Amino acid sequence: MGVIQVQEPGLFTTVQDLGREGFGAMGVSASGAADAVSLRLGNRLVGNDEGAAGLEMTLLGGMFIFPEGALLALTGSDFGATLDGKPVELRSSFEAKPGQSLRLGPTRTGARCYLCVQGGIAVETFFGQRVNACLERAWRA
């Protein structure tokens, strides 16, 4: 299990999966990723179950360091991502070597970009959903 160090969380970056079903009678919505197709695609690109948790960034990305390295994919909107200053392609997997940093800027198209990490994002579940309202400075991936 790797670590993601959050240097800059961006405007509104959350941990999202595909949501939870079956709690509507209790007044709990399904929630989940705003663009489920992009989250599913990103997870498939890194070999995860399509419902694994990823980072959902809204309008402005952040900066993330991977001390142990990681297999990553970015899907959804184009946030002009760079890995150690070199452009990163959307909708394909790529490797971050130990210590490399991924920077995402403001959106160029659309509203949300998804960062999927091989192994998913390890967070506690709430009513069966992996979700956190905002990022802290480090996450276990």
PDB file of N, CA, C and O in Angstrom, residues 37-102:
ATOM      1  N   VAL A  37     -18.865   7.373 -14.933  1.00  0.00           N
ATOM      2  CA  VAL A  37     -18.195   6.746 -16.079  1.00  0.00           C
ATOM      3  C   VAL A  37     -16.689   7.027 -16.023  1.00  0.00           C
ATOM      4  O   VAL A  37     -15.872   6.129 -16.226  1.00  0.00           O
ATOM      5  N   SER A  38     -16.309   8.261 -15.725  1.00  0.00           N
ATOM      6  CA  SER A  38     -14.885   8.607 -15.644  1.00  0.00           C
ATOM      7  C   SER A  38     -14.192   7.880 -14.495  1.00  0.00           C
ATOM      8  O   SER A  38     -13.062   7.411 -14.638  1.00  0.00           O
ATOM      9  N   LEU A  39     -14.860   7.771 -13.352  1.00  0.00           N
ATOM     10  CA  LEU A  39     -14.272   7.035 -12.227  1.00  0.00           C
ATOM     11  C   LEU A  39     -14.090   5.564 -12.595  1.00  0.00           C
ATOM     12  O   LEU A  39     -13.034   4.983 -12.343  1.00  0.00           O
ATOM     13  N   ARG A  40     -15.094   4.972 -13.214  1.00  0.00           N
ATOM     14  CA  ARG A  40     -14.992   3.560 -13.632  1.00  0.00           C
ATOM     15  C   ARG A  40     -13.820   3.362 -14.604  1.00  0.00           C
ATOM     16  O   ARG A  40     -13.041   2.424 -14.471  1.00  0.00           O
ATOM     17  N   LEU A  41     -13.716   4.246 -15.588  1.00  0.00           N
ATOM     18  CA  LEU A  41     -12.643   4.146 -16.581  1.00  0.00           C
ATOM     19  C   LEU A  41     -11.280   4.265 -15.916  1.00  0.00           C
ATOM     20  O   LEU A  41     -10.380   3.465 -16.180  1.00  0.00           O
ATOM     21  N   GLY A  42     -11.110   5.253 -15.045  1.00  0.00           N
ATOM     22  CA  GLY A  42      -9.833   5.424 -14.360  1.00  0.00           C
ATOM     23  C   GLY A  42      -9.441   4.205 -13.547  1.00  0.00           C
ATOM     24  O   GLY A  42      -8.288   3.769 -13.573  1.00  0.00           O
ATOM     25  N   ASN A  43     -10.402   3.630 -12.848  1.00  0.00           N
ATOM     26  CA  ASN A  43     -10.119   2.436 -12.057  1.00  0.00           C
ATOM     27  C   ASN A  43      -9.732   1.260 -12.942  1.00  0.00           C
ATOM     28  O   ASN A  43      -8.814   0.503 -12.621  1.00  0.00           O
ATOM     29  N   ARG A  44     -10.394   1.092 -14.063  1.00  0.00           N
ATOM     30  CA  ARG A  44     -10.039   0.003 -14.986  1.00  0.00           C
ATOM     31  C   ARG A  44      -8.626   0.186 -15.534  1.00  0.00           C
ATOM     32  O   ARG A  44      -7.890  -0.784 -15.722  1.00  0.00           O
ATOM     33  N   LEU A  45      -8.248   1.427 -15.800  1.00  0.00           N
ATOM     34  CA  LEU A  45      -6.923   1.700 -16.354  1.00  0.00           C
ATOM     35  C   LEU A  45      -5.791   1.326 -15.398  1.00  0.00           C
ATOM     36  O   LEU A  45      -4.681   1.042 -15.839  1.00  0.00           O
ATOM     37  N   VAL A  46      -6.053   1.349 -14.095  1.00  0.00           N
ATOM     38  CA  VAL A  46      -5.000   0.986 -13.122  1.00  0.00           C
ATOM     39  C   VAL A  46      -5.214  -0.400 -12.525  1.00  0.00           C
ATOM     40  O   VAL A  46      -4.504  -0.796 -11.608  1.00  0.00           O
ATOM     41  N   GLY A  47      -6.206  -1.140 -13.036  1.00  0.00           N
ATOM     42  CA  GLY A  47      -6.415  -2.518 -12.589  1.00  0.00           C
ATOM     43  C   GLY A  47      -7.246  -2.666 -11.335  1.00  0.00           C
ATOM     44  O   GLY A  47      -7.255  -3.729 -10.722  1.00  0.00           O
ATOM     45  N   ASN A  48      -7.960  -1.624 -10.941  1.00  0.00           N
ATOM     46  CA  ASN A  48      -8.827  -1.690  -9.759  1.00  0.00           C
ATOM     47  C   ASN A  48     -10.209  -2.200 -10.135  1.00  0.00           C
ATOM     48  O   ASN A  48     -10.623  -2.117 -11.291  1.00  0.00           O
ATOM     49  N   ASP A  49     -10.961  -2.611  -9.114  1.00  0.00           N
ATOM     50  CA  ASP A  49     -12.388  -2.817  -9.275  1.00  0.00           C
ATOM     51  C   ASP A  49     -12.970  -1.469  -9.678  1.00  0.00           C
ATOM     52  O   ASP A  49     -12.556  -0.426  -9.151  1.00  0.00           O
ATOM     53  N   GLU A  50     -13.931  -1.456 -10.586  1.00  0.00           N
ATOM     54  CA  GLU A  50     -14.427  -0.167 -11.089  1.00  0.00           C
ATOM     55  C   GLU A  50     -15.078   0.705 -10.022  1.00  0.00           C
ATOM     56  O   GLU A  50     -15.210   1.911 -10.193  1.00  0.00           O
ATOM     57  N   GLY A  51     -15.447   0.139  -8.888  1.00  0.00           N
ATOM     58  CA  GLY A  51     -16.059   0.914  -7.815  1.00  0.00           C
ATOM     59  C   GLY A  51     -15.085   1.390  -6.760  1.00  0.00           C
ATOM     60  O   GLY A  51     -15.494   1.980  -5.755  1.00  0.00           O
ATOM     61  N   ALA A  52     -13.780   1.188  -6.968  1.00  0.00           N
ATOM     62  CA  ALA A  52     -12.789   1.621  -5.974  1.00  0.00           C
ATOM     63  C   ALA A  52     -12.815   3.142  -5.818  1.00  0.00           C
ATOM     64  O   ALA A  52     -13.177   3.876  -6.738  1.00  0.00           O
ATOM     65  N   ALA A  53     -12.421   3.608  -4.669  1.00  0.00           N
ATOM     66  CA  ALA A  53     -12.391   5.049  -4.399  1.00  0.00           C
ATOM     67  C   ALA A  53     -11.248   5.715  -5.145  1.00  0.00           C
ATOM     68  O   ALA A  53     -10.165   5.153  -5.297  1.00  0.00           O
ATOM     69  N   GLY A  54     -11.508   6.931  -5.606  1.00  0.00           N
ATOM     70  CA  GLY A  54     -10.504   7.763  -6.259  1.00  0.00           C
ATOM     71  C   GLY A  54     -10.660   9.188  -5.760  1.00  0.00           C
ATOM     72  O   GLY A  54     -11.544   9.491  -4.959  1.00  0.00           O
ATOM     73  N   LEU A  55      -9.801  10.066  -6.238  1.00  0.00           N
ATOM     74  CA  LEU A  55      -9.907  11.470  -5.877  1.00  0.00           C
ATOM     75  C   LEU A  55     -10.680  12.208  -6.961  1.00  0.00           C
ATOM     76  O   LEU A  55     -10.329  12.139  -8.136  1.00  0.00           O
ATOM     77  N   GLU A  56     -11.724  12.916  -6.569  1.00  0.00           N
ATOM     78  CA  GLU A  56     -12.522  13.733  -7.475  1.00  0.00           C
ATOM     79  C   GLU A  56     -12.159  15.192  -7.229  1.00  0.00           C
ATOM     80  O   GLU A  56     -12.363  15.701  -6.127  1.00  0.00           O
ATOM     81  N   MET A  57     -11.612  15.845  -8.249  1.00  0.00           N
ATOM     82  CA  MET A  57     -11.227  17.256  -8.147  1.00  0.00           C
ATOM     83  C   MET A  57     -12.236  18.095  -8.918  1.00  0.00           C
ATOM     84  O   MET A  57     -12.644  17.722 -10.014  1.00  0.00           O
ATOM     85  N   THR A  58     -12.608  19.219  -8.358  1.00  0.00           N
ATOM     86  CA  THR A  58     -13.595  20.097  -8.971  1.00  0.00           C
ATOM     87  C   THR A  58     -12.966  21.445  -9.328  1.00  0.00           C
ATOM     88  O   THR A  58     -12.473  22.145  -8.442  1.00  0.00           O
ATOM     89  N   LEU A  59     -12.974  21.767 -10.608  1.00  0.00           N
ATOM     90  CA  LEU A  59     -12.531  23.039 -11.195  1.00  0.00           C
ATOM     91  C   LEU A  59     -11.042  23.345 -11.070  1.00  0.00           C
ATOM     92  O   LEU A  59     -10.469  23.968 -11.941  1.00  0.00           O
ATOM     93  N   LEU A  60     -10.406  22.928 -10.002  1.00  0.00           N
ATOM     94  CA  LEU A  60      -8.985  23.205  -9.791  1.00  0.00           C
ATOM     95  C   LEU A  60      -8.353  22.005  -9.102  1.00  0.00           C
ATOM     96  O   LEU A  60      -8.815  21.576  -8.051  1.00  0.00           O
ATOM     97  N   GLY A  61      -7.303  21.491  -9.709  1.00  0.00           N
ATOM     98  CA  GLY A  61      -6.612  20.336  -9.131  1.00  0.00           C
ATOM     99  C   GLY A  61      -5.672  20.752  -8.023  1.00  0.00           C
ATOM    100  O   GLY A  61      -5.730  21.873  -7.517  1.00  0.00           O
ATOM    101  N   GLY A  62      -4.781  19.859  -7.671  1.00  0.00           N
ATOM    102  CA  GLY A  62      -3.837  20.114  -6.592  1.00  0.00           C
ATOM    103  C   GLY A  62      -2.457  19.623  -6.957  1.00  0.00           C
ATOM    104  O   GLY A  62      -2.142  19.422  -8.134  1.00  0.00           O
ATOM    105  N   MET A  63      -1.657  19.393  -5.934  1.00  0.00           N
ATOM    106  CA  MET A  63      -0.322  18.835  -6.133  1.00  0.00           C
ATOM    107  C   MET A  63      -0.145  17.668  -5.172  1.00  0.00           C
ATOM    108  O   MET A  63      -0.410  17.796  -3.971  1.00  0.00           O
ATOM    109  N   PHE A  64       0.290  16.543  -5.734  1.00  0.00           N
ATOM    110  CA  PHE A  64       0.398  15.294  -4.982  1.00  0.00           C
ATOM    111  C   PHE A  64       1.777  14.695  -5.219  1.00  0.00           C
ATOM    112  O   PHE A  64       2.259  14.655  -6.351  1.00  0.00           O
ATOM    113  N   ILE A  65       2.381  14.205  -4.149  1.00  0.00           N
ATOM    114  CA  ILE A  65       3.686  13.541  -4.235  1.00  0.00           C
ATOM    115  C   ILE A  65       3.496  12.071  -3.888  1.00  0.00           C
ATOM    116  O   ILE A  65       2.712  11.730  -2.991  1.00  0.00           O
ATOM    117  N   PHE A  66       4.242  11.214  -4.578  1.00  0.00           N
ATOM    118  CA  PHE A  66       4.143   9.764  -4.392  1.00  0.00           C
ATOM    119  C   PHE A  66       5.491   9.238  -3.907  1.00  0.00           C
ATOM    120  O   PHE A  66       6.335   8.833  -4.706  1.00  0.00           O
ATOM    121  N   PRO A  67       5.719   9.241  -2.576  1.00  0.00           N
ATOM    122  CA  PRO A  67       7.019   8.864  -2.018  1.00  0.00           C
ATOM    123  C   PRO A  67       7.475   7.459  -2.404  1.00  0.00           C
ATOM    124  O   PRO A  67       8.676   7.211  -2.531  1.00  0.00           O
ATOM    125  N   GLU A  68       6.523   6.551  -2.593  1.00  0.00           N
ATOM    126  CA  GLU A  68       6.859   5.166  -2.924  1.00  0.00           C
ATOM    127  C   GLU A  68       6.576   4.837  -4.382  1.00  0.00           C
ATOM    128  O   GLU A  68       6.707   3.688  -4.792  1.00  0.00           O
ATOM    129  N   GLY A  69       6.143   5.826  -5.157  1.00  0.00           N
ATOM    130  CA  GLY A  69       5.745   5.584  -6.540  1.00  0.00           C
ATOM    131  C   GLY A  69       4.322   5.047  -6.590  1.00  0.00           C
ATOM    132  O   GLY A  69       3.742   4.680  -5.563  1.00  0.00           O
ATOM    133  N   ALA A  70       3.735   5.020  -7.793  1.00  0.00           N
ATOM    134  CA  ALA A  70       2.364   4.533  -7.941  1.00  0.00           C
ATOM    135  C   ALA A  70       2.011   4.413  -9.416  1.00  0.00           C
ATOM    136  O   ALA A  70       2.584   5.099 -10.263  1.00  0.00           O
ATOM    137  N   LEU A  71       1.038   3.539  -9.703  1.00  0.00           N
ATOM    138  CA  LEU A  71       0.436   3.465 -11.029  1.00  0.00           C
ATOM    139  C   LEU A  71      -0.837   4.299 -10.963  1.00  0.00           C
ATOM    140  O   LEU A  71      -1.691   4.079 -10.098  1.00  0.00           O
ATOM    141  N   LEU A  72      -0.963   5.289 -11.860  1.00  0.00           N
ATOM    142  CA  LEU A  72      -2.032   6.277 -11.804  1.00  0.00           C
ATOM    143  C   LEU A  72      -2.778   6.376 -13.121  1.00  0.00           C
ATOM    144  O   LEU A  72      -2.260   5.989 -14.166  1.00  0.00           O
ATOM    145  N   ALA A  73      -3.969   6.948 -13.057  1.00  0.00           N
ATOM    146  CA  ALA A  73      -4.725   7.314 -14.255  1.00  0.00           C
ATOM    147  C   ALA A  73      -5.535   8.558 -13.939  1.00  0.00           C
ATOM    148  O   ALA A  73      -6.028   8.717 -12.817  1.00  0.00           O
ATOM    149  N   LEU A  74      -5.648   9.431 -14.928  1.00  0.00           N
ATOM    150  CA  LEU A  74      -6.483  10.630 -14.829  1.00  0.00           C
ATOM    151  C   LEU A  74      -7.585  10.538 -15.876  1.00  0.00           C
ATOM    152  O   LEU A  74      -7.306  10.233 -17.040  1.00  0.00           O
ATOM    153  N   THR A  75      -8.810  10.787 -15.459  1.00  0.00           N
ATOM    154  CA  THR A  75      -9.944  10.751 -16.371  1.00  0.00           C
ATOM    155  C   THR A  75     -10.840  11.952 -16.092  1.00  0.00           C
ATOM    156  O   THR A  75     -10.630  12.686 -15.141  1.00  0.00           O
ATOM    157  N   GLY A  76     -11.838  12.129 -16.925  1.00  0.00           N
ATOM    158  CA  GLY A  76     -12.748  13.254 -16.768  1.00  0.00           C
ATOM    159  C   GLY A  76     -12.212  14.475 -17.493  1.00  0.00           C
ATOM    160  O   GLY A  76     -11.669  14.382 -18.593  1.00  0.00           O
ATOM    161  N   SER A  77     -12.325  15.628 -16.864  1.00  0.00           N
ATOM    162  CA  SER A  77     -11.928  16.904 -17.471  1.00  0.00           C
ATOM    163  C   SER A  77     -10.418  17.068 -17.510  1.00  0.00           C
ATOM    164  O   SER A  77      -9.690  16.496 -16.700  1.00  0.00           O
ATOM    165  N   ASP A  78      -9.958  17.886 -18.445  1.00  0.00           N
ATOM    166  CA  ASP A  78      -8.538  18.179 -18.604  1.00  0.00           C
ATOM    167  C   ASP A  78      -8.141  19.298 -17.662  1.00  0.00           C
ATOM    168  O   ASP A  78      -8.593  20.432 -17.800  1.00  0.00           O
ATOM    169  N   PHE A  79      -7.281  18.979 -16.690  1.00  0.00           N
ATOM    170  CA  PHE A  79      -6.785  19.961 -15.733  1.00  0.00           C
ATOM    171  C   PHE A  79      -5.317  20.296 -16.006  1.00  0.00           C
ATOM    172  O   PHE A  79      -4.621  20.818 -15.158  1.00  0.00           O
ATOM    173  N   GLY A  80      -4.833  19.959 -17.210  1.00  0.00           N
ATOM    174  CA  GLY A  80      -3.451  20.284 -17.577  1.00  0.00           C
ATOM    175  C   GLY A  80      -2.423  19.632 -16.681  1.00  0.00           C
ATOM    176  O   GLY A  80      -1.460  20.271 -16.264  1.00  0.00           O
ATOM    177  N   ALA A  81      -2.588  18.361 -16.403  1.00  0.00           N
ATOM    178  CA  ALA A  81      -1.717  17.654 -15.460  1.00  0.00           C
ATOM    179  C   ALA A  81      -0.287  17.512 -15.962  1.00  0.00           C
ATOM    180  O   ALA A  81      -0.046  17.292 -17.155  1.00  0.00           O
ATOM    181  N   THR A  82       0.650  17.634 -15.011  1.00  0.00           N
ATOM    182  CA  THR A  82       2.064  17.375 -15.306  1.00  0.00           C
ATOM    183  C   THR A  82       2.647  16.511 -14.198  1.00  0.00           C
ATOM    184  O   THR A  82       2.271  16.626 -13.033  1.00  0.00           O
ATOM    185  N   LEU A  83       3.557  15.646 -14.592  1.00  0.00           N
ATOM    186  CA  LEU A  83       4.301  14.805 -13.651  1.00  0.00           C
ATOM    187  C   LEU A  83       5.741  15.283 -13.701  1.00  0.00           C
ATOM    188  O   LEU A  83       6.399  15.152 -14.738  1.00  0.00           O
ATOM    189  N   ASP A  84       6.210  15.873 -12.616  1.00  0.00           N
ATOM    190  CA  ASP A  84       7.529  16.511 -12.569  1.00  0.00           C
ATOM    191  C   ASP A  84       7.726  17.446 -13.764  1.00  0.00           C
ATOM    192  O   ASP A  84       8.782  17.466 -14.400  1.00  0.00           O
ATOM    193  N   GLY A  85       6.674  18.204 -14.085  1.00  0.00           N
ATOM    194  CA  GLY A  85       6.758  19.212 -15.136  1.00  0.00           C
ATOM    195  C   GLY A  85       6.475  18.725 -16.545  1.00  0.00           C
ATOM    196  O   GLY A  85       6.391  19.527 -17.460  1.00  0.00           O
ATOM    197  N   LYS A  86       6.333  17.410 -16.736  1.00  0.00           N
ATOM    198  CA  LYS A  86       6.058  16.873 -18.078  1.00  0.00           C
ATOM    199  C   LYS A  86       4.573  16.552 -18.209  1.00  0.00           C
ATOM    200  O   LYS A  86       3.985  15.951 -17.303  1.00  0.00           O
ATOM    201  N   PRO A  87       3.950  16.944 -19.331  1.00  0.00           N
ATOM    202  CA  PRO A  87       2.513  16.710 -19.516  1.00  0.00           C
ATOM    203  C   PRO A  87       2.123  15.240 -19.387  1.00  0.00           C
ATOM    204  O   PRO A  87       2.869  14.352 -19.779  1.00  0.00           O
ATOM    205  N   VAL A  88       0.942  15.014 -18.809  1.00  0.00           N
ATOM    206  CA  VAL A  88       0.394  13.672 -18.612  1.00  0.00           C
ATOM    207  C   VAL A  88      -0.877  13.548 -19.453  1.00  0.00           C
ATOM    208  O   VAL A  88      -1.699  14.458 -19.463  1.00  0.00           O
ATOM    209  N   GLU A  89      -1.012  12.432 -20.143  1.00  0.00           N
ATOM    210  CA  GLU A  89      -2.197  12.194 -20.959  1.00  0.00           C
ATOM    211  C   GLU A  89      -3.378  11.760 -20.123  1.00  0.00           C
ATOM    212  O   GLU A  89      -3.233  10.986 -19.183  1.00  0.00           O
ATOM    213  N   LEU A  90      -4.545  12.247 -20.509  1.00  0.00           N
ATOM    214  CA  LEU A  90      -5.795  11.779 -19.904  1.00  0.00           C
ATOM    215  C   LEU A  90      -6.150  10.411 -20.461  1.00  0.00           C
ATOM    216  O   LEU A  90      -5.748  10.053 -21.562  1.00  0.00           O
ATOM    217  N   ARG A  91      -6.919   9.671 -19.676  1.00  0.00           N
ATOM    218  CA  ARG A  91      -7.483   8.381 -20.100  1.00  0.00           C
ATOM    219  C   ARG A  91      -6.422   7.352 -20.492  1.00  0.00           C
ATOM    220  O   ARG A  91      -6.624   6.567 -21.404  1.00  0.00           O
ATOM    221  N   SER A  92      -5.300   7.368 -19.797  1.00  0.00           N
ATOM    222  CA  SER A  92      -4.295   6.316 -19.943  1.00  0.00           C
ATOM    223  C   SER A  92      -3.567   6.180 -18.613  1.00  0.00           C
ATOM    224  O   SER A  92      -3.492   7.136 -17.846  1.00  0.00           O
ATOM    225  N   SER A  93      -3.048   5.004 -18.341  1.00  0.00           N
ATOM    226  CA  SER A  93      -2.322   4.813 -17.082  1.00  0.00           C
ATOM    227  C   SER A  93      -0.875   5.277 -17.260  1.00  0.00           C
ATOM    228  O   SER A  93      -0.337   5.261 -18.364  1.00  0.00           O
ATOM    229  N   PHE A  94      -0.275   5.701 -16.165  1.00  0.00           N
ATOM    230  CA  PHE A  94       1.123   6.132 -16.188  1.00  0.00           C
ATOM    231  C   PHE A  94       1.713   5.872 -14.815  1.00  0.00           C
ATOM    232  O   PHE A  94       0.997   5.766 -13.823  1.00  0.00           O
ATOM    233  N   GLU A  95       3.024   5.775 -14.773  1.00  0.00           N
ATOM    234  CA  GLU A  95       3.711   5.470 -13.514  1.00  0.00           C
ATOM    235  C   GLU A  95       4.356   6.721 -12.945  1.00  0.00           C
ATOM    236  O   GLU A  95       5.026   7.472 -13.657  1.00  0.00           O
ATOM    237  N   ALA A  96       4.137   6.930 -11.658  1.00  0.00           N
ATOM    238  CA  ALA A  96       4.880   7.945 -10.910  1.00  0.00           C
ATOM    239  C   ALA A  96       5.979   7.194 -10.173  1.00  0.00           C
ATOM    240  O   ALA A  96       5.697   6.286  -9.399  1.00  0.00           O
ATOM    241  N   LYS A  97       7.193   7.554 -10.437  1.00  0.00           N
ATOM    242  CA  LYS A  97       8.318   6.929  -9.742  1.00  0.00           C
ATOM    243  C   LYS A  97       8.416   7.519  -8.329  1.00  0.00           C
ATOM    244  O   LYS A  97       7.885   8.596  -8.069  1.00  0.00           O
ATOM    245  N   PRO A  98       9.082   6.818  -7.405  1.00  0.00           N
ATOM    246  CA  PRO A  98       9.182   7.325  -6.035  1.00  0.00           C
ATOM    247  C   PRO A  98       9.671   8.774  -5.982  1.00  0.00           C
ATOM    248  O   PRO A  98      10.663   9.129  -6.615  1.00  0.00           O
ATOM    249  N   GLY A  99       8.909   9.599  -5.262  1.00  0.00           N
ATOM    250  CA  GLY A  99       9.259  10.991  -5.072  1.00  0.00           C
ATOM    251  C   GLY A  99       8.734  11.943  -6.127  1.00  0.00           C
ATOM    252  O   GLY A  99       8.842  13.162  -5.960  1.00  0.00           O
ATOM    253  N   GLN A 100       8.154  11.438  -7.205  1.00  0.00           N
ATOM    254  CA  GLN A 100       7.649  12.340  -8.240  1.00  0.00           C
ATOM    255  C   GLN A 100       6.387  13.060  -7.786  1.00  0.00           C
ATOM    256  O   GLN A 100       5.627  12.552  -6.963  1.00  0.00           O
ATOM    257  N   SER A 101       6.175  14.250  -8.369  1.00  0.00           N
ATOM    258  CA  SER A 101       4.995  15.035  -8.015  1.00  0.00           C
ATOM    259  C   SER A 101       4.087  15.229  -9.226  1.00  0.00           C
ATOM    260  O   SER A 101       4.551  15.461 -10.337  1.00  0.00           O
ATOM    261  N   LEU A 102       2.793  15.126  -8.963  1.00  0.00           N
ATOM    262  CA  LEU A 102       1.754  15.330  -9.961  1.00  0.00           C
ATOM    263  C   LEU A 102       1.063  16.643  -9.640  1.00  0.00           C
ATOM    264  O   LEU A 102       0.611  16.847  -8.514  1.00  0.00           O
TER     265      LEU A 102
END
